[in-house]
PDB file of C-alpha atoms in Angstrom:
ATOM      1  CA  MET A 669     -43.659 105.543  44.519  1.00  0.00           C
ATOM      2  CA  LYS A 670     -41.034 104.943  46.950  1.00  0.00           C
ATOM      3  CA  ILE A 671     -37.774 103.699  45.153  1.00  0.00           C
ATOM      4  CA  GLU A 672     -34.803 102.801  48.422  1.00  0.00           C
ATOM      5  CA  GLN A 673     -31.309 101.951  46.963  1.00  0.00           C
ATOM      6  CA  LYS A 674     -28.728 101.395  49.378  1.00  0.00           C
ATOM      7  CA  ASP A 675     -27.135 105.193  49.497  1.00  0.00           C
ATOM      8  CA  TYR A 676     -30.349 106.960  48.326  1.00  0.00           C
ATOM      9  CA  THR A 677     -33.528 106.760  48.358  1.00  0.00           C
ATOM     10  CA  LEU A 678     -36.185 108.491  45.493  1.00  0.00           C
ATOM     11  CA  GLU A 679     -40.123 108.832  46.552  1.00  0.00           C
ATOM     12  CA  LEU A 680     -42.712 110.114  43.622  1.00  0.00           C
ATOM     13  CA  LEU A 681     -45.574 111.571  44.231  1.00  0.00           C
ATOM     14  CA  ASP A 682     -48.791 109.917  43.301  1.00  0.00           C
ATOM     15  CA  ASP A 683     -49.535 112.981  41.319  1.00  0.00           C
ATOM     16  CA  HIS A 684     -46.764 113.576  39.348  1.00  0.00           C
ATOM     17  CA  SER A 685     -46.158 117.386  40.762  1.00  0.00           C
ATOM     18  CA  GLY A 686     -42.900 116.324  42.262  1.00  0.00           C
ATOM     19  CA  ALA A 687     -40.350 114.029  44.089  1.00  0.00           C
ATOM     20  CA  SER A 688     -37.602 114.002  46.118  1.00  0.00           C
ATOM     21  CA  LEU A 689     -34.338 112.951  46.467  1.00  0.00           C
ATOM     22  CA  SER A 690     -32.190 111.892  49.564  1.00  0.00           C
ATOM     23  CA  GLY A 691     -29.492 110.188  50.806  1.00  0.00           C
ATOM     24  CA  VAL A 692     -25.980 110.279  48.633  1.00  0.00           C
ATOM     25  CA  LEU A 693     -25.805 109.739  44.669  1.00  0.00           C
ATOM     26  CA  ARG A 694     -22.797 108.491  43.760  1.00  0.00           C
ATOM     27  CA  LEU A 695     -23.322 106.248  41.025  1.00  0.00           C
ATOM     28  CA  ALA A 696     -20.559 105.226  38.856  1.00  0.00           C
ATOM     29  CA  SER A 697     -21.594 106.037  35.635  1.00  0.00           C
ATOM     30  CA  PRO A 698     -23.964 108.802  33.754  1.00  0.00           C
ATOM     31  CA  ALA A 699     -25.745 105.319  32.206  1.00  0.00           C
ATOM     32  CA  ALA A 700     -26.154 104.160  35.985  1.00  0.00           C
ATOM     33  CA  TYR A 701     -27.809 107.905  36.358  1.00  0.00           C
ATOM     34  CA  GLU A 702     -30.440 107.322  33.169  1.00  0.00           C
ATOM     35  CA  GLN A 703     -31.611 104.404  34.775  1.00  0.00           C
ATOM     36  CA  ALA A 704     -31.733 105.516  37.982  1.00  0.00           C
ATOM     37  CA  PHE A 705     -33.840 109.167  37.044  1.00  0.00           C
ATOM     38  CA  GLU A 706     -36.020 107.153  34.181  1.00  0.00           C
ATOM     39  CA  PRO A 707     -38.776 107.437  36.931  1.00  0.00           C
ATOM     40  CA  LEU A 708     -38.614 111.260  36.849  1.00  0.00           C
ATOM     41  CA  ARG A 709     -38.328 111.617  33.096  1.00  0.00           C
ATOM     42  CA  LYS A 710     -41.890 109.739  32.563  1.00  0.00           C
ATOM     43  CA  ALA A 711     -43.169 111.737  35.583  1.00  0.00           C
ATOM     44  CA  LEU A 712     -42.075 114.984  34.294  1.00  0.00           C
ATOM     45  CA  PRO A 713     -44.461 115.481  31.479  1.00  0.00           C
ATOM     46  CA  LEU A 714     -47.454 114.045  33.250  1.00  0.00           C
ATOM     47  CA  GLY A 715     -47.980 116.241  35.959  1.00  0.00           C
ATOM     48  CA  PRO A 716     -49.614 119.764  36.010  1.00  0.00           C
ATOM     49  CA  ALA A 717     -48.376 122.608  34.032  1.00  0.00           C
ATOM     50  CA  GLU A 718     -47.748 124.718  37.345  1.00  0.00           C
ATOM     51  CA  GLY A 719     -44.236 122.586  37.074  1.00  0.00           C
ATOM     52  CA  TYR A 720     -42.111 120.226  38.702  1.00  0.00           C
ATOM     53  CA  THR A 721     -40.650 120.469  42.241  1.00  0.00           C
ATOM     54  CA  LEU A 722     -37.715 117.794  43.045  1.00  0.00           C
ATOM     55  CA  ASP A 723     -36.527 118.313  47.101  1.00  0.00           C
ATOM     56  CA  ILE A 724     -32.806 117.487  47.587  1.00  0.00           C
ATOM     57  CA  ALA A 725     -33.075 119.166  50.444  1.00  0.00           C
ATOM     58  CA  LYS A 726     -31.896 115.859  52.448  1.00  0.00           C
ATOM     59  CA  LEU A 727     -29.403 114.681  49.083  1.00  0.00           C
ATOM     60  CA  THR A 728     -25.924 115.214  50.738  1.00  0.00           C
ATOM     61  CA  PHE A 729     -23.785 114.313  47.689  1.00  0.00           C
ATOM     62  CA  MET A 730     -24.113 113.976  44.239  1.00  0.00           C
ATOM     63  CA  ASN A 731     -20.906 113.434  41.903  1.00  0.00           C
ATOM     64  CA  SER A 732     -20.594 115.307  38.494  1.00  0.00           C
ATOM     65  CA  SER A 733     -22.508 112.224  36.623  1.00  0.00           C
ATOM     66  CA  GLY A 734     -25.235 113.478  38.941  1.00  0.00           C
ATOM     67  CA  ILE A 735     -25.281 116.910  37.907  1.00  0.00           C
ATOM     68  CA  THR A 736     -25.260 115.727  34.147  1.00  0.00           C
ATOM     69  CA  GLY A 737     -28.255 113.754  34.950  1.00  0.00           C
ATOM     70  CA  ILE A 738     -29.464 116.653  36.704  1.00  0.00           C
ATOM     71  CA  SER A 739     -29.166 118.814  33.805  1.00  0.00           C
ATOM     72  CA  ARG A 740     -30.753 116.567  31.706  1.00  0.00           C
ATOM     73  CA  LEU A 741     -34.084 117.018  33.884  1.00  0.00           C
ATOM     74  CA  VAL A 742     -33.849 120.392  33.299  1.00  0.00           C
ATOM     75  CA  LEU A 743     -33.470 120.611  29.560  1.00  0.00           C
ATOM     76  CA  LEU A 744     -36.371 118.116  29.436  1.00  0.00           C
ATOM     77  CA  ALA A 745     -38.972 120.484  31.713  1.00  0.00           C
ATOM     78  CA  ARG A 746     -37.298 123.450  29.035  1.00  0.00           C
ATOM     79  CA  GLN A 747     -38.306 121.453  25.991  1.00  0.00           C
ATOM     80  CA  LEU A 748     -41.218 120.863  27.524  1.00  0.00           C
ATOM     81  CA  ASN A 749     -41.832 124.319  28.799  1.00  0.00           C
ATOM     82  CA  LYS A 750     -42.624 123.393  32.508  1.00  0.00           C
ATOM     83  CA  PRO A 751     -41.627 125.383  35.187  1.00  0.00           C
ATOM     84  CA  PHE A 752     -38.692 123.072  37.591  1.00  0.00           C
ATOM     85  CA  VAL A 753     -38.270 123.989  41.242  1.00  0.00           C
ATOM     86  CA  PHE A 754     -35.704 122.683  43.311  1.00  0.00           C
ATOM     87  CA  VAL A 755     -36.143 122.370  47.102  1.00  0.00           C
ATOM     88  CA  VAL A 756     -32.354 122.720  48.757  1.00  0.00           C
ATOM     89  CA  ASN A 757     -31.111 122.706  52.005  1.00  0.00           C
ATOM     90  CA  ASP A 758     -28.411 125.432  52.317  1.00  0.00           C
ATOM     91  CA  ALA A 759     -26.522 123.821  54.649  1.00  0.00           C
ATOM     92  CA  ILE A 760     -25.142 122.209  52.157  1.00  0.00           C
ATOM     93  CA  PRO A 761     -23.080 124.599  49.760  1.00  0.00           C
ATOM     94  CA  TRP A 762     -23.290 122.305  46.207  1.00  0.00           C
ATOM     95  CA  GLN A 763     -27.051 122.316  45.962  1.00  0.00           C
ATOM     96  CA  ARG A 764     -26.969 126.358  45.229  1.00  0.00           C
ATOM     97  CA  LYS A 765     -23.776 126.396  43.400  1.00  0.00           C
ATOM     98  CA  THR A 766     -24.640 123.950  40.912  1.00  0.00           C
ATOM     99  CA  LEU A 767     -28.002 124.662  40.640  1.00  0.00           C
ATOM    100  CA  ALA A 768     -27.636 128.136  39.879  1.00  0.00           C
ATOM    101  CA  SER A 769     -25.707 127.104  37.178  1.00  0.00           C
ATOM    102  CA  LEU A 770     -28.526 125.244  35.825  1.00  0.00           C
ATOM    103  CA  GLN A 771     -30.578 128.171  36.100  1.00  0.00           C
ATOM    104  CA  LYS A 772     -28.873 129.923  33.484  1.00  0.00           C
ATOM    105  CA  LEU A 773     -29.720 127.138  31.631  1.00  0.00           C
ATOM    106  CA  TYR A 774     -33.309 127.285  32.237  1.00  0.00           C
ATOM    107  CA  PRO A 775     -34.878 130.727  33.411  1.00  0.00           C
ATOM    108  CA  LYS A 776     -38.229 128.571  34.691  1.00  0.00           C
ATOM    109  CA  LEU A 777     -35.926 126.884  37.103  1.00  0.00           C
ATOM    110  CA  SER A 778     -36.246 128.381  40.571  1.00  0.00           C
ATOM    111  CA  ILE A 779     -34.487 127.440  43.869  1.00  0.00           C
ATOM    112  CA  ARG A 780     -36.058 127.522  47.480  1.00  0.00           C
ATOM    113  CA  ALA A 781     -34.684 126.717  50.732  1.00  0.00           C
ATOM    114  CA  GLY A 782     -36.406 123.638  52.383  1.00  0.00           C
ATOM    115  CA  VAL A 783     -34.981 123.124  55.488  1.00  0.00           C
TER     116      VAL A 783
ATOM    117  CA  MET B1126      -8.992 125.060  62.569  1.00  0.00           C
ATOM    118  CA  THR B1127      -5.388 124.478  62.945  1.00  0.00           C
ATOM    119  CA  SER B1128      -3.757 126.264  59.935  1.00  0.00           C
ATOM    120  CA  GLY B1129       0.024 125.874  61.380  1.00  0.00           C
ATOM    121  CA  LEU B1130      -0.560 121.844  60.913  1.00  0.00           C
ATOM    122  CA  ARG B1131       0.944 119.755  57.717  1.00  0.00           C
ATOM    123  CA  LEU B1132      -0.764 116.664  56.623  1.00  0.00           C
ATOM    124  CA  THR B1133      -0.386 114.167  53.587  1.00  0.00           C
ATOM    125  CA  PHE B1134      -1.873 111.178  52.335  1.00  0.00           C
ATOM    126  CA  ALA B1135      -0.846 108.676  50.325  1.00  0.00           C
ATOM    127  CA  PHE B1136      -3.143 105.776  48.645  1.00  0.00           C
ATOM    128  CA  GLU B1137      -2.740 103.282  46.244  1.00  0.00           C
ATOM    129  CA  VAL B1138      -4.735 100.685  44.938  1.00  0.00           C
ATOM    130  CA  GLY B1139      -5.031  97.756  42.271  1.00  0.00           C
ATOM    131  CA  PRO B1140      -5.303  96.271  39.622  1.00  0.00           C
ATOM    132  CA  VAL B1141      -7.690  98.805  38.546  1.00  0.00           C
ATOM    133  CA  ALA B1142     -10.171  96.374  36.544  1.00  0.00           C
ATOM    134  CA  GLN B1143     -10.225  94.608  40.016  1.00  0.00           C
ATOM    135  CA  THR B1144     -11.329  97.558  42.389  1.00  0.00           C
ATOM    136  CA  PRO B1145     -14.681  98.151  43.354  1.00  0.00           C
ATOM    137  CA  ARG B1146     -15.908 101.507  41.670  1.00  0.00           C
ATOM    138  CA  GLU B1147     -17.133 102.272  45.319  1.00  0.00           C
ATOM    139  CA  ILE B1148     -13.699 102.961  46.770  1.00  0.00           C
ATOM    140  CA  SER B1149     -13.880 106.568  45.349  1.00  0.00           C
ATOM    141  CA  GLY B1150     -16.707 107.531  47.451  1.00  0.00           C
ATOM    142  CA  ALA B1151     -15.410 105.847  50.435  1.00  0.00           C
ATOM    143  CA  LEU B1152     -11.926 107.279  50.353  1.00  0.00           C
ATOM    144  CA  GLY B1153     -13.673 110.791  49.710  1.00  0.00           C
ATOM    145  CA  ASP B1154     -15.641 110.333  52.834  1.00  0.00           C
ATOM    146  CA  ALA B1155     -12.586 109.359  54.953  1.00  0.00           C
ATOM    147  CA  LEU B1156     -10.310 111.993  53.973  1.00  0.00           C
ATOM    148  CA  GLN B1157     -13.272 114.259  54.515  1.00  0.00           C
ATOM    149  CA  SER B1158     -13.913 113.101  58.280  1.00  0.00           C
ATOM    150  CA  LEU B1159     -10.043 113.187  58.988  1.00  0.00           C
ATOM    151  CA  LEU B1160      -9.349 116.559  57.512  1.00  0.00           C
ATOM    152  CA  THR B1161     -12.314 118.074  59.479  1.00  0.00           C
ATOM    153  CA  THR B1162     -10.810 117.228  62.420  1.00  0.00           C
ATOM    154  CA  THR B1163      -7.719 118.692  61.749  1.00  0.00           C
ATOM    155  CA  HIS B1164      -8.772 121.699  59.244  1.00  0.00           C
ATOM    156  CA  SER B1165     -11.965 123.294  57.935  1.00  0.00           C
ATOM    157  CA  GLU B1166     -15.163 122.061  57.124  1.00  0.00           C
ATOM    158  CA  ALA B1167     -14.357 123.323  53.702  1.00  0.00           C
ATOM    159  CA  PHE B1168     -11.256 121.777  53.285  1.00  0.00           C
ATOM    160  CA  GLY B1169     -13.082 118.646  54.196  1.00  0.00           C
ATOM    161  CA  THR B1170     -15.821 118.833  51.908  1.00  0.00           C
ATOM    162  CA  LYS B1171     -13.750 119.835  49.001  1.00  0.00           C
ATOM    163  CA  THR B1172     -11.115 116.923  49.442  1.00  0.00           C
ATOM    164  CA  ASN B1173     -14.521 114.215  49.385  1.00  0.00           C
ATOM    165  CA  VAL B1174     -15.623 116.375  46.066  1.00  0.00           C
ATOM    166  CA  ALA B1175     -11.973 116.150  44.479  1.00  0.00           C
ATOM    167  CA  VAL B1176     -11.368 112.810  45.489  1.00  0.00           C
ATOM    168  CA  THR B1177     -14.334 111.185  44.699  1.00  0.00           C
ATOM    169  CA  GLU B1178     -14.494 112.721  41.085  1.00  0.00           C
ATOM    170  CA  LEU B1179     -10.465 111.971  40.179  1.00  0.00           C
ATOM    171  CA  VAL B1180     -10.364 108.568  41.836  1.00  0.00           C
ATOM    172  CA  THR B1181     -13.588 107.585  39.603  1.00  0.00           C
ATOM    173  CA  ASN B1182     -11.972 109.189  36.358  1.00  0.00           C
ATOM    174  CA  VAL B1183      -8.816 107.014  37.361  1.00  0.00           C
ATOM    175  CA  LEU B1184     -11.030 103.841  37.216  1.00  0.00           C
ATOM    176  CA  GLU B1185     -13.554 104.338  34.275  1.00  0.00           C
ATOM    177  CA  HIS B1186     -10.749 105.436  32.025  1.00  0.00           C
ATOM    178  CA  ALA B1187      -7.483 103.858  33.845  1.00  0.00           C
ATOM    179  CA  GLY B1188      -6.188 101.724  30.218  1.00  0.00           C
ATOM    180  CA  GLU B1189      -6.064  97.833  30.338  1.00  0.00           C
ATOM    181  CA  GLY B1190      -7.112  97.988  33.856  1.00  0.00           C
ATOM    182  CA  THR B1191      -3.799  96.631  35.167  1.00  0.00           C
ATOM    183  CA  GLY B1192      -2.307  99.321  36.657  1.00  0.00           C
ATOM    184  CA  THR B1193      -3.154 100.990  39.647  1.00  0.00           C
ATOM    185  CA  VAL B1194      -4.456 104.522  40.857  1.00  0.00           C
ATOM    186  CA  ARG B1195      -2.406 106.119  43.025  1.00  0.00           C
ATOM    187  CA  CYS B1196      -3.938 109.544  45.161  1.00  0.00           C
ATOM    188  CA  GLU B1197      -2.081 111.636  47.185  1.00  0.00           C
ATOM    189  CA  VAL B1198      -3.280 114.387  49.238  1.00  0.00           C
ATOM    190  CA  ALA B1199      -1.202 117.059  51.062  1.00  0.00           C
ATOM    191  CA  LEU B1200      -2.641 119.949  53.129  1.00  0.00           C
ATOM    192  CA  GLU B1201       0.123 122.501  54.143  1.00  0.00           C
ATOM    193  CA  ALA B1202      -0.237 126.537  55.211  1.00  0.00           C
ATOM    194  CA  ASN B1203      -3.862 126.477  54.141  1.00  0.00           C
ATOM    195  CA  THR B1204      -3.241 125.051  50.518  1.00  0.00           C
ATOM    196  CA  LEU B1205      -4.748 122.214  49.540  1.00  0.00           C
ATOM    197  CA  ARG B1206      -3.386 120.062  47.067  1.00  0.00           C
ATOM    198  CA  ILE B1207      -4.702 116.511  45.245  1.00  0.00           C
ATOM    199  CA  ARG B1208      -2.666 114.455  42.965  1.00  0.00           C
ATOM    200  CA  VAL B1209      -4.297 111.383  41.373  1.00  0.00           C
ATOM    201  CA  GLN B1210      -2.160 109.173  38.919  1.00  0.00           C
ATOM    202  CA  GLY B1211      -3.264 106.307  36.888  1.00  0.00           C
ATOM    203  CA  ASP B1212      -2.617 104.584  33.395  1.00  0.00           C
ATOM    204  CA  ALA B1213      -4.357 106.187  29.893  1.00  0.00           C
ATOM    205  CA  SER B1214      -3.835 105.448  26.556  1.00  0.00           C
ATOM    206  CA  GLU B1215      -2.151 108.286  24.286  1.00  0.00           C
ATOM    207  CA  GLU B1216      -6.018 109.237  22.996  1.00  0.00           C
ATOM    208  CA  GLN B1217      -7.058 110.010  26.672  1.00  0.00           C
ATOM    209  CA  CYS B1218      -4.111 111.947  27.291  1.00  0.00           C
ATOM    210  CA  THR B1219      -4.624 114.397  24.669  1.00  0.00           C
ATOM    211  CA  GLU B1220      -8.052 114.536  25.144  1.00  0.00           C
ATOM    212  CA  VAL B1221      -7.490 115.404  28.699  1.00  0.00           C
ATOM    213  CA  LEU B1222      -4.416 117.553  28.202  1.00  0.00           C
ATOM    214  CA  GLN B1223      -7.158 119.927  25.664  1.00  0.00           C
ATOM    215  CA  ARG B1224      -9.696 119.720  28.415  1.00  0.00           C
ATOM    216  CA  VAL B1225      -7.600 120.872  31.022  1.00  0.00           C
ATOM    217  CA  ASP B1226      -5.956 123.477  29.122  1.00  0.00           C
ATOM    218  CA  THR B1227      -9.710 125.049  28.080  1.00  0.00           C
ATOM    219  CA  LEU B1228     -11.157 124.560  31.611  1.00  0.00           C
ATOM    220  CA  SER B1229      -7.616 126.688  33.235  1.00  0.00           C
ATOM    221  CA  THR B1230      -7.698 129.215  30.711  1.00  0.00           C
ATOM    222  CA  ALA B1231     -11.315 129.682  30.713  1.00  0.00           C
ATOM    223  CA  THR B1232     -12.149 133.587  32.045  1.00  0.00           C
ATOM    224  CA  ASP B1233     -15.697 132.369  32.799  1.00  0.00           C
ATOM    225  CA  PRO B1234     -15.647 129.016  34.377  1.00  0.00           C
ATOM    226  CA  LYS B1235     -19.444 128.863  35.226  1.00  0.00           C
ATOM    227  CA  ALA B1236     -20.371 129.809  31.671  1.00  0.00           C
ATOM    228  CA  LEU B1237     -18.138 127.177  30.334  1.00  0.00           C
ATOM    229  CA  LEU B1238     -19.505 124.531  33.115  1.00  0.00           C
ATOM    230  CA  ARG B1239     -23.337 125.540  31.523  1.00  0.00           C
ATOM    231  CA  SER B1240     -22.445 125.685  28.159  1.00  0.00           C
ATOM    232  CA  THR B1241     -20.402 122.423  28.426  1.00  0.00           C
ATOM    233  CA  LEU B1242     -23.704 120.790  30.380  1.00  0.00           C
ATOM    234  CA  LYS B1243     -25.361 121.910  27.077  1.00  0.00           C
ATOM    235  CA  GLU B1244     -23.178 120.513  24.244  1.00  0.00           C
ATOM    236  CA  ARG B1245     -23.069 117.484  25.908  1.00  0.00           C
ATOM    237  CA  HIS B1246     -26.943 116.948  26.585  1.00  0.00           C
ATOM    238  CA  ALA B1247     -27.396 117.932  22.983  1.00  0.00           C
ATOM    239  CA  LYS B1248     -24.784 115.451  21.489  1.00  0.00           C
ATOM    240  CA  ARG B1249     -26.025 113.017  23.970  1.00  0.00           C
ATOM    241  CA  LEU B1250     -22.355 112.772  25.386  1.00  0.00           C
ATOM    242  CA  LYS B1251     -21.357 111.089  28.199  1.00  0.00           C
ATOM    243  CA  GLY B1252     -19.714 112.791  31.687  1.00  0.00           C
ATOM    244  CA  GLY B1253     -17.050 115.505  30.974  1.00  0.00           C
ATOM    245  CA  VAL B1254     -18.026 117.896  33.623  1.00  0.00           C
ATOM    246  CA  GLY B1255     -16.040 116.636  36.795  1.00  0.00           C
ATOM    247  CA  LEU B1256     -12.754 118.808  36.458  1.00  0.00           C
ATOM    248  CA  LEU B1257     -14.889 121.305  35.524  1.00  0.00           C
ATOM    249  CA  ARG B1258     -17.182 120.610  38.488  1.00  0.00           C
ATOM    250  CA  LEU B1259     -13.981 121.419  40.674  1.00  0.00           C
ATOM    251  CA  ARG B1260     -12.798 124.588  38.904  1.00  0.00           C
ATOM    252  CA  ALA B1261     -15.956 126.373  38.205  1.00  0.00           C
ATOM    253  CA  GLU B1262     -18.071 125.564  41.939  1.00  0.00           C
ATOM    254  CA  ASN B1263     -14.860 124.822  43.859  1.00  0.00           C
ATOM    255  CA  GLY B1264     -12.513 127.326  43.510  1.00  0.00           C
ATOM    256  CA  PHE B1265      -9.704 124.535  42.578  1.00  0.00           C
ATOM    257  CA  SER B1266      -7.055 124.890  39.962  1.00  0.00           C
ATOM    258  CA  VAL B1267      -6.409 122.132  37.647  1.00  0.00           C
ATOM    259  CA  ARG B1268      -3.526 120.906  35.881  1.00  0.00           C
ATOM    260  CA  ALA B1269      -2.575 117.702  34.210  1.00  0.00           C
ATOM    261  CA  GLU B1270       0.633 116.624  32.987  1.00  0.00           C
ATOM    262  CA  ARG B1271       1.685 113.034  31.056  1.00  0.00           C
ATOM    263  CA  ILE B1272       4.573 110.862  32.703  1.00  0.00           C
ATOM    264  CA  ALA B1273       5.288 107.960  30.521  1.00  0.00           C
ATOM    265  CA  GLN B1274       1.816 105.358  29.980  1.00  0.00           C
ATOM    266  CA  GLN B1275       0.125 107.695  32.976  1.00  0.00           C
ATOM    267  CA  LEU B1276      -1.658 110.747  33.374  1.00  0.00           C
ATOM    268  CA  ALA B1277      -1.625 112.828  36.508  1.00  0.00           C
ATOM    269  CA  ILE B1278      -3.987 115.472  37.468  1.00  0.00           C
ATOM    270  CA  THR B1279      -3.394 117.760  40.316  1.00  0.00           C
ATOM    271  CA  VAL B1280      -5.982 120.399  41.833  1.00  0.00           C
ATOM    272  CA  GLU B1281      -5.119 122.988  43.823  1.00  0.00           C
ATOM    273  CA  TYR B1282      -7.232 125.195  46.474  1.00  0.00           C
ATOM    274  CA  ALA B1283      -5.889 128.274  49.015  1.00  0.00           C
ATOM    275  CA  GLU B1284      -8.224 128.905  51.138  1.00  0.00           C
ATOM    276  CA  GLY B1285      -8.397 132.685  51.327  1.00  0.00           C
ATOM    277  CA  GLY B1286      -6.189 132.977  48.452  1.00  0.00           C
ATOM    278  CA  ALA B1287      -6.865 133.791  44.708  1.00  0.00           C
ATOM    279  CA  GLN B1288      -7.564 130.852  42.235  1.00  0.00           C
TER     280      GLN B1288
END
């Protein structure tokens, strides 16, 4: 499933094993992120036990409401005891900085370079 | 990078209630383009993050929405200072002043960011991590002051300097 918005695209794999987020995520409020990430929250429990992979390597910007939204996904993965993998782009500094904080919230969160 | 070059920029828009929320991102992007032509890439990206977060905060919380949001950016001698000012209620001022005091005095801002994310998730609270992110992930110092019926937030980043 592919959800294309003006500034960003969310593409979910049919087998529920992962998704990719690309573009710029600068939604105005946490409530807007709840809505935007709803497909991810629904997919997370349905996928394989090996884990869920979210590729953000082409996501160039995300505001703090988005970080809150992402952290909620990570905490949901923790609740489900499902490993969570972020694929990042090391040329975009905020990605590793932000995710390193989240990694301490959930030890089964891993980060790998995708570009 | 041309570290000897001074640059100042001021922007004011209002009334807040009629201002499109997208303006914060557009302003952040424009300033990033401007600053990366005169200074380092890091200054550009940090300015984008800070302006986007701070202007969004004012647009979301600026009292009745009849006032303006004012944003000033100054770059001098490798120090970047961004100040954003707008209307705020007494209650908002008190809350933000307390929050800024907590994050300014935190010995481990990254740990504070993590615990805040966890706490706000548990209590289903919205937002509240923008200023923390500026401090913990971008190395800004943060201060807040009440001026009459307004709240001003100033963030400062020194390239190569201690924060």
